[in-house]
Amino acid sequence: MNREIWEYLIHGKDPVIAKWLDDFDISIRDRAKLEFTLSRLRSLDPGISVPKLLAPLGGKVLKLRLRCENRELRPMLCRGPEPACPPLDYTLLQGAIEIGGHLRPNNAEESAEKHREELLRNPTWKKKF
Amino acid sequence: MEEEILRSSEALLEALRDQDRRCEVATSLLVTSISSHVQETRKNRGLTQTELAELTGTRQPKISEIENGESGGVNWETSTLLGLAHALQVRLKISLETFGSLSIYSWAPPPLPEADPSLQVPSDSSDAERLRAQLQNREFREAYVETAVYADLAAQVQALRRQRGLTQNELSSRAKLPQKTLSNVENPIDGPSAANWVLGTLLKIATALDVRLQVDFLPYGTLLADLMLTSDTLRRPEPRYDPLLFIQPSMPVPDAKAPERTRWMQELVIPWLYQDSHLAIDQLVRWLQGKDLPPVGYEEEPYRWILRGIPSQLQRPHFDTRLAERLAVILSYAPDEAHVVSDQDDDFLSGLYWTCAGVNCPGILAEPLWDAYKRLRVTRPSGPVRDALQAAIVHNQFGDKAFKEIWKPMIETGRHHLLRGSEVLGYEGLLAIRTGPSRMDDILWALAEVVRRWDGDEEDISTLRRLLKRTELTRSESPHLWKRAQNWPAWARHALSIPEIVRDEQGDQHRIVVTVELSLGQLQASWQLGEPAEFQWNERIEHTTFAPSRPRAFYNAVLDKIRDYEPMAAYAAYAHPMAFQAFFSSPV
């Protein structure tokens, strides 16, 4: 039951998470935490990976919950999504941080949903994270 | 003792085989190894105790205490060990290992990251190469380890708890720790207030899981190998299944007396469950899809063949646990929410739940099945899938949750808002609760609810009898039922042959009446204190002759009822067998 983690490519070119890490100046410590968490999300079954790591956002998009120094990382992802993708795989759709209950960027949820739809139309717009 | 053990590997193995000694020996060796590894690495780095204390932000006596193994190590904090590891530029790893692995354990001072071949040579794997590049940064690797040390330990405690079939409550009780502490270890707080445990707490958890605690100072390059960490690599066998300690029992053989197709299935399932080092979940998924099965035919669902594949009764509980663990892994992927295989259908999901219903391992399955139940509102599966989930919960429930949320509403209303239930199914669910305090009060309440709502027709009477038969009340429990049943409707009391106390018109004389329903009619025996028993036969079908063949058995059954129910015990003396004989010997 192996799974792979993919990353959405904006317009089929720029990796969305790599861009977010730079744009929002995510610290080295927070990057390390994100890197570790995604590696375990890939290799461990959900029954023993850190519980409550993933929270639903209403639709098919989930948010990863990572508590960091003074803010919380909330990268957004989904299962699949395109039909040819193995159903257990995840695709990272959008980077976000949460401070005081507010998401940055403000439209992170809408963007994640939009990127998911774009991936359904253009299944090649992603690469291995 | 410790020196003697260290001198001889045979003496060490002997101590580890001994259930009463192994924990003490392993703890002693753990403290020794932490002390010596800190000291050797410090010297390897050319640091004095004072310099290491400065780098760690502590005082020299603390370093001295650790290097000398003072205080037995139980009060050492993981944050202190993490600080030491950062200062010495090594990776701290805390894990749970088999006792047998102690006999082959070896360690050497880890090289500095700059001299670590794993970090310097590019890796073939893209995942490893990505991490290798990032680990060149000291801040990154220290932060990575800080997360990994707690998260991986948490995952391993959960993996072992699942492997042992223990709930969090059971494990915390075994470890003599508050459940909250165990929950915190399994869900480490990160962020500003990071997790921090004393070794004593972790030692208690290790002991309760029948493994030993290991604290290692390793090269950072070993983090690359841990990218392959899976549920399998975190599991550890109990000491009796540890091949380094004991010769392992040979693999069971298929039951020679079983039907041919069952034997075929056992030939597949036995090796799959016997080798426990690898969960091989994909195989179970394929079987549930009806793939890779021997030619067992299509008239029965795959789950039936999977369950038949589990070997003889003698091995059953052990193999059930192993199957349950594998089922729990599939359930953890929430297959009801999103497919786990591309061609998943309803048959797969109901087969999965029915397989769960076939094993009784609430410690492993209750939690993931409950999660699936909670998702029903969103997932809205088909009726057959919900029925299968309900059956799985009946056999794998823990505590009061299922009673309060499922069985109680079913008993009260005859239906459930998420499952296709009835009061009978609710009652069966209640009876299947095997954990926690006695459910006698709930059972009596449930029966009263059922008879209150039913009309008392033929079907109700036979169902009520079946329910009571399934209840299997003990001799001490029956009187509670009879006492409570005095308030039941007459049809229900008669259906259960419950003795009644009847007052005469003046209210000062009491008579007990026992009614027994038979296929041809109704037999009533009644007593007044001090008087012999009287009998009455009310035939249901006209012109029949009643001649029971076992009057003595009937007499004994009636007498048992009277004796068990204290208010009626005084009447027992007057229920003379001759009275029964006289009644039965003369045709009605």
PDB file of N, CA and C in Angstrom, chain B residues 229-305:
ATOM      1  N   LEU B 229      11.015   4.069   6.294  1.00  0.00           N
ATOM      2  CA  LEU B 229      10.281   3.624   7.486  1.00  0.00           C
ATOM      3  C   LEU B 229       8.827   3.316   7.131  1.00  0.00           C
ATOM      4  N   THR B 230       8.381   2.121   7.460  1.00  0.00           N
ATOM      5  CA  THR B 230       6.992   1.756   7.182  1.00  0.00           C
ATOM      6  C   THR B 230       6.391   1.122   8.430  1.00  0.00           C
ATOM      7  N   SER B 231       5.119   0.812   8.336  1.00  0.00           N
ATOM      8  CA  SER B 231       4.460   0.141   9.453  1.00  0.00           C
ATOM      9  C   SER B 231       5.193  -1.156   9.783  1.00  0.00           C
ATOM     10  N   ASP B 232       5.664  -1.832   8.751  1.00  0.00           N
ATOM     11  CA  ASP B 232       6.365  -3.103   8.970  1.00  0.00           C
ATOM     12  C   ASP B 232       7.641  -2.915   9.765  1.00  0.00           C
ATOM     13  N   THR B 233       8.426  -1.891   9.392  1.00  0.00           N
ATOM     14  CA  THR B 233       9.738  -1.742  10.020  1.00  0.00           C
ATOM     15  C   THR B 233       9.626  -1.238  11.455  1.00  0.00           C
ATOM     16  N   LEU B 234       8.454  -0.765  11.853  1.00  0.00           N
ATOM     17  CA  LEU B 234       8.287  -0.302  13.236  1.00  0.00           C
ATOM     18  C   LEU B 234       7.830  -1.420  14.171  1.00  0.00           C
ATOM     19  N   ARG B 235       7.304  -2.507  13.604  1.00  0.00           N
ATOM     20  CA  ARG B 235       6.755  -3.582  14.431  1.00  0.00           C
ATOM     21  C   ARG B 235       7.879  -4.421  15.041  1.00  0.00           C
ATOM     22  N   ARG B 236       7.616  -4.988  16.181  1.00  0.00           N
ATOM     23  CA  ARG B 236       8.592  -5.862  16.841  1.00  0.00           C
ATOM     24  C   ARG B 236       7.856  -7.055  17.433  1.00  0.00           C
ATOM     25  N   PRO B 237       8.394  -8.278  17.259  1.00  0.00           N
ATOM     26  CA  PRO B 237       7.713  -9.432  17.848  1.00  0.00           C
ATOM     27  C   PRO B 237       7.836  -9.439  19.374  1.00  0.00           C
ATOM     28  N   GLU B 238       6.878 -10.074  20.025  1.00  0.00           N
ATOM     29  CA  GLU B 238       6.991 -10.286  21.468  1.00  0.00           C
ATOM     30  C   GLU B 238       8.151 -11.249  21.713  1.00  0.00           C
ATOM     31  N   PRO B 239       8.701 -11.254  22.947  1.00  0.00           N
ATOM     32  CA  PRO B 239       9.877 -12.100  23.196  1.00  0.00           C
ATOM     33  C   PRO B 239       9.695 -13.566  22.769  1.00  0.00           C
ATOM     34  N   ARG B 240       8.494 -14.130  22.994  1.00  0.00           N
ATOM     35  CA  ARG B 240       8.330 -15.561  22.659  1.00  0.00           C
ATOM     36  C   ARG B 240       8.396 -15.799  21.153  1.00  0.00           C
ATOM     37  N   TYR B 241       8.160 -14.763  20.346  1.00  0.00           N
ATOM     38  CA  TYR B 241       8.266 -14.924  18.892  1.00  0.00           C
ATOM     39  C   TYR B 241       9.548 -14.312  18.345  1.00  0.00           C
ATOM     40  N   ASP B 242      10.496 -14.033  19.235  1.00  0.00           N
ATOM     41  CA  ASP B 242      11.768 -13.442  18.824  1.00  0.00           C
ATOM     42  C   ASP B 242      12.748 -14.568  18.481  1.00  0.00           C
ATOM     43  N   PRO B 243      13.081 -14.713  17.205  1.00  0.00           N
ATOM     44  CA  PRO B 243      13.944 -15.849  16.822  1.00  0.00           C
ATOM     45  C   PRO B 243      15.350 -15.758  17.427  1.00  0.00           C
ATOM     46  N   LEU B 244      15.754 -14.569  17.884  1.00  0.00           N
ATOM     47  CA  LEU B 244      17.077 -14.455  18.504  1.00  0.00           C
ATOM     48  C   LEU B 244      17.063 -15.006  19.935  1.00  0.00           C
ATOM     49  N   LEU B 245      15.870 -15.150  20.494  1.00  0.00           N
ATOM     50  CA  LEU B 245      15.778 -15.658  21.874  1.00  0.00           C
ATOM     51  C   LEU B 245      15.311 -17.109  21.939  1.00  0.00           C
ATOM     52  N   PHE B 246      14.340 -17.442  21.131  1.00  0.00           N
ATOM     53  CA  PHE B 246      13.736 -18.771  21.240  1.00  0.00           C
ATOM     54  C   PHE B 246      13.610 -19.434  19.865  1.00  0.00           C
ATOM     55  N   ILE B 247      13.689 -20.764  19.868  1.00  0.00           N
ATOM     56  CA  ILE B 247      13.421 -21.506  18.632  1.00  0.00           C
ATOM     57  C   ILE B 247      11.932 -21.352  18.345  1.00  0.00           C
ATOM     58  N   GLN B 248      11.606 -20.976  17.123  1.00  0.00           N
ATOM     59  CA  GLN B 248      10.227 -20.678  16.791  1.00  0.00           C
ATOM     60  C   GLN B 248       9.421 -21.933  16.447  1.00  0.00           C
ATOM     61  N   PRO B 249       8.144 -21.954  16.849  1.00  0.00           N
ATOM     62  CA  PRO B 249       7.318 -23.115  16.511  1.00  0.00           C
ATOM     63  C   PRO B 249       7.183 -23.233  14.998  1.00  0.00           C
ATOM     64  N   SER B 250       7.083 -24.469  14.538  1.00  0.00           N
ATOM     65  CA  SER B 250       6.967 -24.648  13.095  1.00  0.00           C
ATOM     66  C   SER B 250       5.601 -24.151  12.618  1.00  0.00           C
ATOM     67  N   MET B 251       5.520 -23.896  11.331  1.00  0.00           N
ATOM     68  CA  MET B 251       4.291 -23.346  10.768  1.00  0.00           C
ATOM     69  C   MET B 251       3.167 -24.383  10.868  1.00  0.00           C
ATOM     70  N   PRO B 252       1.980 -23.956  11.339  1.00  0.00           N
ATOM     71  CA  PRO B 252       0.870 -24.920  11.413  1.00  0.00           C
ATOM     72  C   PRO B 252       0.537 -25.457  10.019  1.00  0.00           C
ATOM     73  N   VAL B 253       0.004 -26.663   9.996  1.00  0.00           N
ATOM     74  CA  VAL B 253      -0.368 -27.244   8.699  1.00  0.00           C
ATOM     75  C   VAL B 253      -1.887 -27.141   8.538  1.00  0.00           C
ATOM     76  N   PRO B 254      -2.360 -27.143   7.305  1.00  0.00           N
ATOM     77  CA  PRO B 254      -3.817 -27.088   7.109  1.00  0.00           C
ATOM     78  C   PRO B 254      -4.505 -28.264   7.799  1.00  0.00           C
ATOM     79  N   ASP B 255      -5.726 -28.002   8.206  1.00  0.00           N
ATOM     80  CA  ASP B 255      -6.503 -29.014   8.909  1.00  0.00           C
ATOM     81  C   ASP B 255      -6.831 -30.169   7.952  1.00  0.00           C
ATOM     82  N   ALA B 256      -6.290 -31.360   8.251  1.00  0.00           N
ATOM     83  CA  ALA B 256      -6.445 -32.505   7.338  1.00  0.00           C
ATOM     84  C   ALA B 256      -7.903 -32.923   7.196  1.00  0.00           C
ATOM     85  N   LYS B 257      -8.707 -32.641   8.236  1.00  0.00           N
ATOM     86  CA  LYS B 257     -10.107 -33.080   8.185  1.00  0.00           C
ATOM     87  C   LYS B 257     -11.017 -32.037   7.524  1.00  0.00           C
ATOM     88  N   ALA B 258     -10.456 -30.892   7.221  1.00  0.00           N
ATOM     89  CA  ALA B 258     -11.281 -29.820   6.629  1.00  0.00           C
ATOM     90  C   ALA B 258     -11.630 -30.180   5.186  1.00  0.00           C
ATOM     91  N   PRO B 259     -12.741 -29.625   4.667  1.00  0.00           N
ATOM     92  CA  PRO B 259     -13.082 -29.854   3.261  1.00  0.00           C
ATOM     93  C   PRO B 259     -11.945 -29.371   2.352  1.00  0.00           C
ATOM     94  N   GLU B 260     -11.902 -29.954   1.168  1.00  0.00           N
ATOM     95  CA  GLU B 260     -10.772 -29.707   0.268  1.00  0.00           C
ATOM     96  C   GLU B 260     -10.543 -28.218  -0.003  1.00  0.00           C
ATOM     97  N   ARG B 261     -11.627 -27.471  -0.284  1.00  0.00           N
ATOM     98  CA  ARG B 261     -11.462 -26.063  -0.659  1.00  0.00           C
ATOM     99  C   ARG B 261     -11.006 -25.219   0.537  1.00  0.00           C
ATOM    100  N   THR B 262     -11.427 -25.626   1.740  1.00  0.00           N
ATOM    101  CA  THR B 262     -10.954 -24.929   2.942  1.00  0.00           C
ATOM    102  C   THR B 262      -9.455 -25.162   3.107  1.00  0.00           C
ATOM    103  N   ARG B 263      -9.020 -26.391   2.831  1.00  0.00           N
ATOM    104  CA  ARG B 263      -7.570 -26.693   2.938  1.00  0.00           C
ATOM    105  C   ARG B 263      -6.775 -25.862   1.934  1.00  0.00           C
ATOM    106  N   TRP B 264      -7.308 -25.709   0.733  1.00  0.00           N
ATOM    107  CA  TRP B 264      -6.618 -24.876  -0.273  1.00  0.00           C
ATOM    108  C   TRP B 264      -6.414 -23.463   0.276  1.00  0.00           C
ATOM    109  N   MET B 265      -7.499 -22.962   0.884  1.00  0.00           N
ATOM    110  CA  MET B 265      -7.430 -21.583   1.393  1.00  0.00           C
ATOM    111  C   MET B 265      -6.452 -21.500   2.560  1.00  0.00           C
ATOM    112  N   GLN B 266      -6.452 -22.519   3.409  1.00  0.00           N
ATOM    113  CA  GLN B 266      -5.519 -22.515   4.548  1.00  0.00           C
ATOM    114  C   GLN B 266      -4.069 -22.547   4.061  1.00  0.00           C
ATOM    115  N   GLU B 267      -3.845 -23.232   2.943  1.00  0.00           N
ATOM    116  CA  GLU B 267      -2.482 -23.275   2.398  1.00  0.00           C
ATOM    117  C   GLU B 267      -1.996 -21.874   2.000  1.00  0.00           C
ATOM    118  N   LEU B 268      -2.938 -21.000   1.672  1.00  0.00           N
ATOM    119  CA  LEU B 268      -2.555 -19.621   1.330  1.00  0.00           C
ATOM    120  C   LEU B 268      -2.466 -18.733   2.569  1.00  0.00           C
ATOM    121  N   VAL B 269      -3.472 -18.860   3.433  1.00  0.00           N
ATOM    122  CA  VAL B 269      -3.585 -17.925   4.558  1.00  0.00           C
ATOM    123  C   VAL B 269      -2.551 -18.225   5.653  1.00  0.00           C
ATOM    124  N   ILE B 270      -2.282 -19.506   5.896  1.00  0.00           N
ATOM    125  CA  ILE B 270      -1.354 -19.847   6.999  1.00  0.00           C
ATOM    126  C   ILE B 270       0.031 -19.218   6.790  1.00  0.00           C
ATOM    127  N   PRO B 271       0.682 -19.420   5.640  1.00  0.00           N
ATOM    128  CA  PRO B 271       2.007 -18.797   5.489  1.00  0.00           C
ATOM    129  C   PRO B 271       1.942 -17.269   5.525  1.00  0.00           C
ATOM    130  N   TRP B 272       0.827 -16.737   5.017  1.00  0.00           N
ATOM    131  CA  TRP B 272       0.676 -15.280   4.993  1.00  0.00           C
ATOM    132  C   TRP B 272       0.631 -14.706   6.411  1.00  0.00           C
ATOM    133  N   LEU B 273      -0.070 -15.399   7.313  1.00  0.00           N
ATOM    134  CA  LEU B 273      -0.156 -14.917   8.689  1.00  0.00           C
ATOM    135  C   LEU B 273       1.024 -15.379   9.539  1.00  0.00           C
ATOM    136  N   TYR B 274       1.618 -16.511   9.173  1.00  0.00           N
ATOM    137  CA  TYR B 274       2.707 -17.082   9.991  1.00  0.00           C
ATOM    138  C   TYR B 274       3.942 -16.193   9.929  1.00  0.00           C
ATOM    139  N   GLN B 275       4.295 -15.758   8.707  1.00  0.00           N
ATOM    140  CA  GLN B 275       5.444 -14.853   8.623  1.00  0.00           C
ATOM    141  C   GLN B 275       4.954 -13.482   9.077  1.00  0.00           C
ATOM    142  N   ASP B 276       5.386 -13.057  10.243  1.00  0.00           N
ATOM    143  CA  ASP B 276       4.814 -11.844  10.812  1.00  0.00           C
ATOM    144  C   ASP B 276       5.738 -10.641  10.659  1.00  0.00           C
ATOM    145  N   SER B 277       6.855 -10.839   9.964  1.00  0.00           N
ATOM    146  CA  SER B 277       7.781  -9.714   9.861  1.00  0.00           C
ATOM    147  C   SER B 277       7.291  -8.707   8.816  1.00  0.00           C
ATOM    148  N   HIS B 278       6.378  -9.145   7.957  1.00  0.00           N
ATOM    149  CA  HIS B 278       5.915  -8.294   6.879  1.00  0.00           C
ATOM    150  C   HIS B 278       4.397  -8.407   6.791  1.00  0.00           C
ATOM    151  N   LEU B 279       3.709  -7.275   6.828  1.00  0.00           N
ATOM    152  CA  LEU B 279       2.241  -7.338   6.883  1.00  0.00           C
ATOM    153  C   LEU B 279       1.606  -7.789   5.568  1.00  0.00           C
ATOM    154  N   ALA B 280       2.265  -7.516   4.442  1.00  0.00           N
ATOM    155  CA  ALA B 280       1.775  -7.936   3.116  1.00  0.00           C
ATOM    156  C   ALA B 280       0.292  -7.604   2.934  1.00  0.00           C
ATOM    157  N   ILE B 281      -0.034  -6.334   3.123  1.00  0.00           N
ATOM    158  CA  ILE B 281      -1.426  -5.875   3.048  1.00  0.00           C
ATOM    159  C   ILE B 281      -1.986  -6.039   1.633  1.00  0.00           C
ATOM    160  N   ASP B 282      -1.120  -5.835   0.638  1.00  0.00           N
ATOM    161  CA  ASP B 282      -1.601  -5.908  -0.747  1.00  0.00           C
ATOM    162  C   ASP B 282      -2.265  -7.250  -1.037  1.00  0.00           C
ATOM    163  N   GLN B 283      -1.733  -8.312  -0.395  1.00  0.00           N
ATOM    164  CA  GLN B 283      -2.310  -9.641  -0.626  1.00  0.00           C
ATOM    165  C   GLN B 283      -3.744  -9.708  -0.106  1.00  0.00           C
ATOM    166  N   LEU B 284      -3.952  -9.147   1.079  1.00  0.00           N
ATOM    167  CA  LEU B 284      -5.305  -9.157   1.653  1.00  0.00           C
ATOM    168  C   LEU B 284      -6.264  -8.344   0.780  1.00  0.00           C
ATOM    169  N   VAL B 285      -5.774  -7.229   0.278  1.00  0.00           N
ATOM    170  CA  VAL B 285      -6.612  -6.392  -0.603  1.00  0.00           C
ATOM    171  C   VAL B 285      -7.027  -7.202  -1.825  1.00  0.00           C
ATOM    172  N   ARG B 286      -6.081  -7.946  -2.384  1.00  0.00           N
ATOM    173  CA  ARG B 286      -6.396  -8.736  -3.590  1.00  0.00           C
ATOM    174  C   ARG B 286      -7.404  -9.842  -3.260  1.00  0.00           C
ATOM    175  N   TRP B 287      -7.222 -10.515  -2.136  1.00  0.00           N
ATOM    176  CA  TRP B 287      -8.189 -11.553  -1.757  1.00  0.00           C
ATOM    177  C   TRP B 287      -9.576 -10.958  -1.584  1.00  0.00           C
ATOM    178  N   LEU B 288      -9.652  -9.787  -0.930  1.00  0.00           N
ATOM    179  CA  LEU B 288     -10.962  -9.158  -0.716  1.00  0.00           C
ATOM    180  C   LEU B 288     -11.618  -8.787  -2.034  1.00  0.00           C
ATOM    181  N   GLN B 289     -10.787  -8.590  -3.060  1.00  0.00           N
ATOM    182  CA  GLN B 289     -11.338  -8.293  -4.391  1.00  0.00           C
ATOM    183  C   GLN B 289     -11.681  -9.572  -5.146  1.00  0.00           C
ATOM    184  N   GLY B 290     -11.427 -10.725  -4.502  1.00  0.00           N
ATOM    185  CA  GLY B 290     -11.701 -11.998  -5.157  1.00  0.00           C
ATOM    186  C   GLY B 290     -10.572 -12.455  -6.056  1.00  0.00           C
ATOM    187  N   LYS B 291      -9.405 -11.778  -5.957  1.00  0.00           N
ATOM    188  CA  LYS B 291      -8.265 -12.157  -6.796  1.00  0.00           C
ATOM    189  C   LYS B 291      -7.340 -13.094  -6.027  1.00  0.00           C
ATOM    190  N   ASP B 292      -6.565 -13.881  -6.749  1.00  0.00           N
ATOM    191  CA  ASP B 292      -5.558 -14.811  -6.198  1.00  0.00           C
ATOM    192  C   ASP B 292      -6.155 -15.921  -5.338  1.00  0.00           C
ATOM    193  N   LEU B 293      -7.468 -16.053  -5.331  1.00  0.00           N
ATOM    194  CA  LEU B 293      -8.052 -17.122  -4.516  1.00  0.00           C
ATOM    195  C   LEU B 293      -7.912 -18.442  -5.255  1.00  0.00           C
ATOM    196  N   PRO B 294      -7.803 -19.551  -4.532  1.00  0.00           N
ATOM    197  CA  PRO B 294      -7.820 -20.835  -5.218  1.00  0.00           C
ATOM    198  C   PRO B 294      -9.207 -21.042  -5.831  1.00  0.00           C
ATOM    199  N   PRO B 295      -9.390 -22.053  -6.657  1.00  0.00           N
ATOM    200  CA  PRO B 295     -10.714 -22.213  -7.301  1.00  0.00           C
ATOM    201  C   PRO B 295     -11.778 -22.637  -6.290  1.00  0.00           C
ATOM    202  N   VAL B 296     -12.194 -21.664  -5.466  1.00  0.00           N
ATOM    203  CA  VAL B 296     -13.170 -21.974  -4.428  1.00  0.00           C
ATOM    204  C   VAL B 296     -14.598 -21.729  -4.884  1.00  0.00           C
ATOM    205  N   GLY B 297     -14.744 -21.199  -6.083  1.00  0.00           N
ATOM    206  CA  GLY B 297     -16.087 -20.996  -6.612  1.00  0.00           C
ATOM    207  C   GLY B 297     -16.605 -19.616  -6.296  1.00  0.00           C
ATOM    208  N   TYR B 298     -17.690 -19.233  -6.949  1.00  0.00           N
ATOM    209  CA  TYR B 298     -18.205 -17.876  -6.813  1.00  0.00           C
ATOM    210  C   TYR B 298     -19.465 -17.818  -5.960  1.00  0.00           C
ATOM    211  N   GLU B 299     -19.904 -18.976  -5.452  1.00  0.00           N
ATOM    212  CA  GLU B 299     -21.175 -18.961  -4.734  1.00  0.00           C
ATOM    213  C   GLU B 299     -21.052 -18.314  -3.360  1.00  0.00           C
ATOM    214  N   GLU B 300     -19.825 -18.139  -2.890  1.00  0.00           N
ATOM    215  CA  GLU B 300     -19.649 -17.490  -1.595  1.00  0.00           C
ATOM    216  C   GLU B 300     -18.662 -16.334  -1.729  1.00  0.00           C
ATOM    217  N   GLU B 301     -18.871 -15.341  -0.881  1.00  0.00           N
ATOM    218  CA  GLU B 301     -18.040 -14.142  -0.957  1.00  0.00           C
ATOM    219  C   GLU B 301     -16.615 -14.449  -0.508  1.00  0.00           C
ATOM    220  N   PRO B 302     -15.613 -13.683  -1.015  1.00  0.00           N
ATOM    221  CA  PRO B 302     -14.213 -13.938  -0.660  1.00  0.00           C
ATOM    222  C   PRO B 302     -13.945 -13.911   0.846  1.00  0.00           C
ATOM    223  N   TYR B 303     -14.671 -13.034   1.579  1.00  0.00           N
ATOM    224  CA  TYR B 303     -14.356 -12.921   3.012  1.00  0.00           C
ATOM    225  C   TYR B 303     -14.577 -14.243   3.737  1.00  0.00           C
ATOM    226  N   ARG B 304     -15.566 -15.019   3.277  1.00  0.00           N
ATOM    227  CA  ARG B 304     -15.822 -16.306   3.934  1.00  0.00           C
ATOM    228  C   ARG B 304     -14.621 -17.228   3.781  1.00  0.00           C
ATOM    229  N   TRP B 305     -14.005 -17.178   2.599  1.00  0.00           N
ATOM    230  CA  TRP B 305     -12.840 -18.052   2.365  1.00  0.00           C
ATOM    231  C   TRP B 305     -11.628 -17.559   3.136  1.00  0.00           C
TER     232      TRP B 305
END
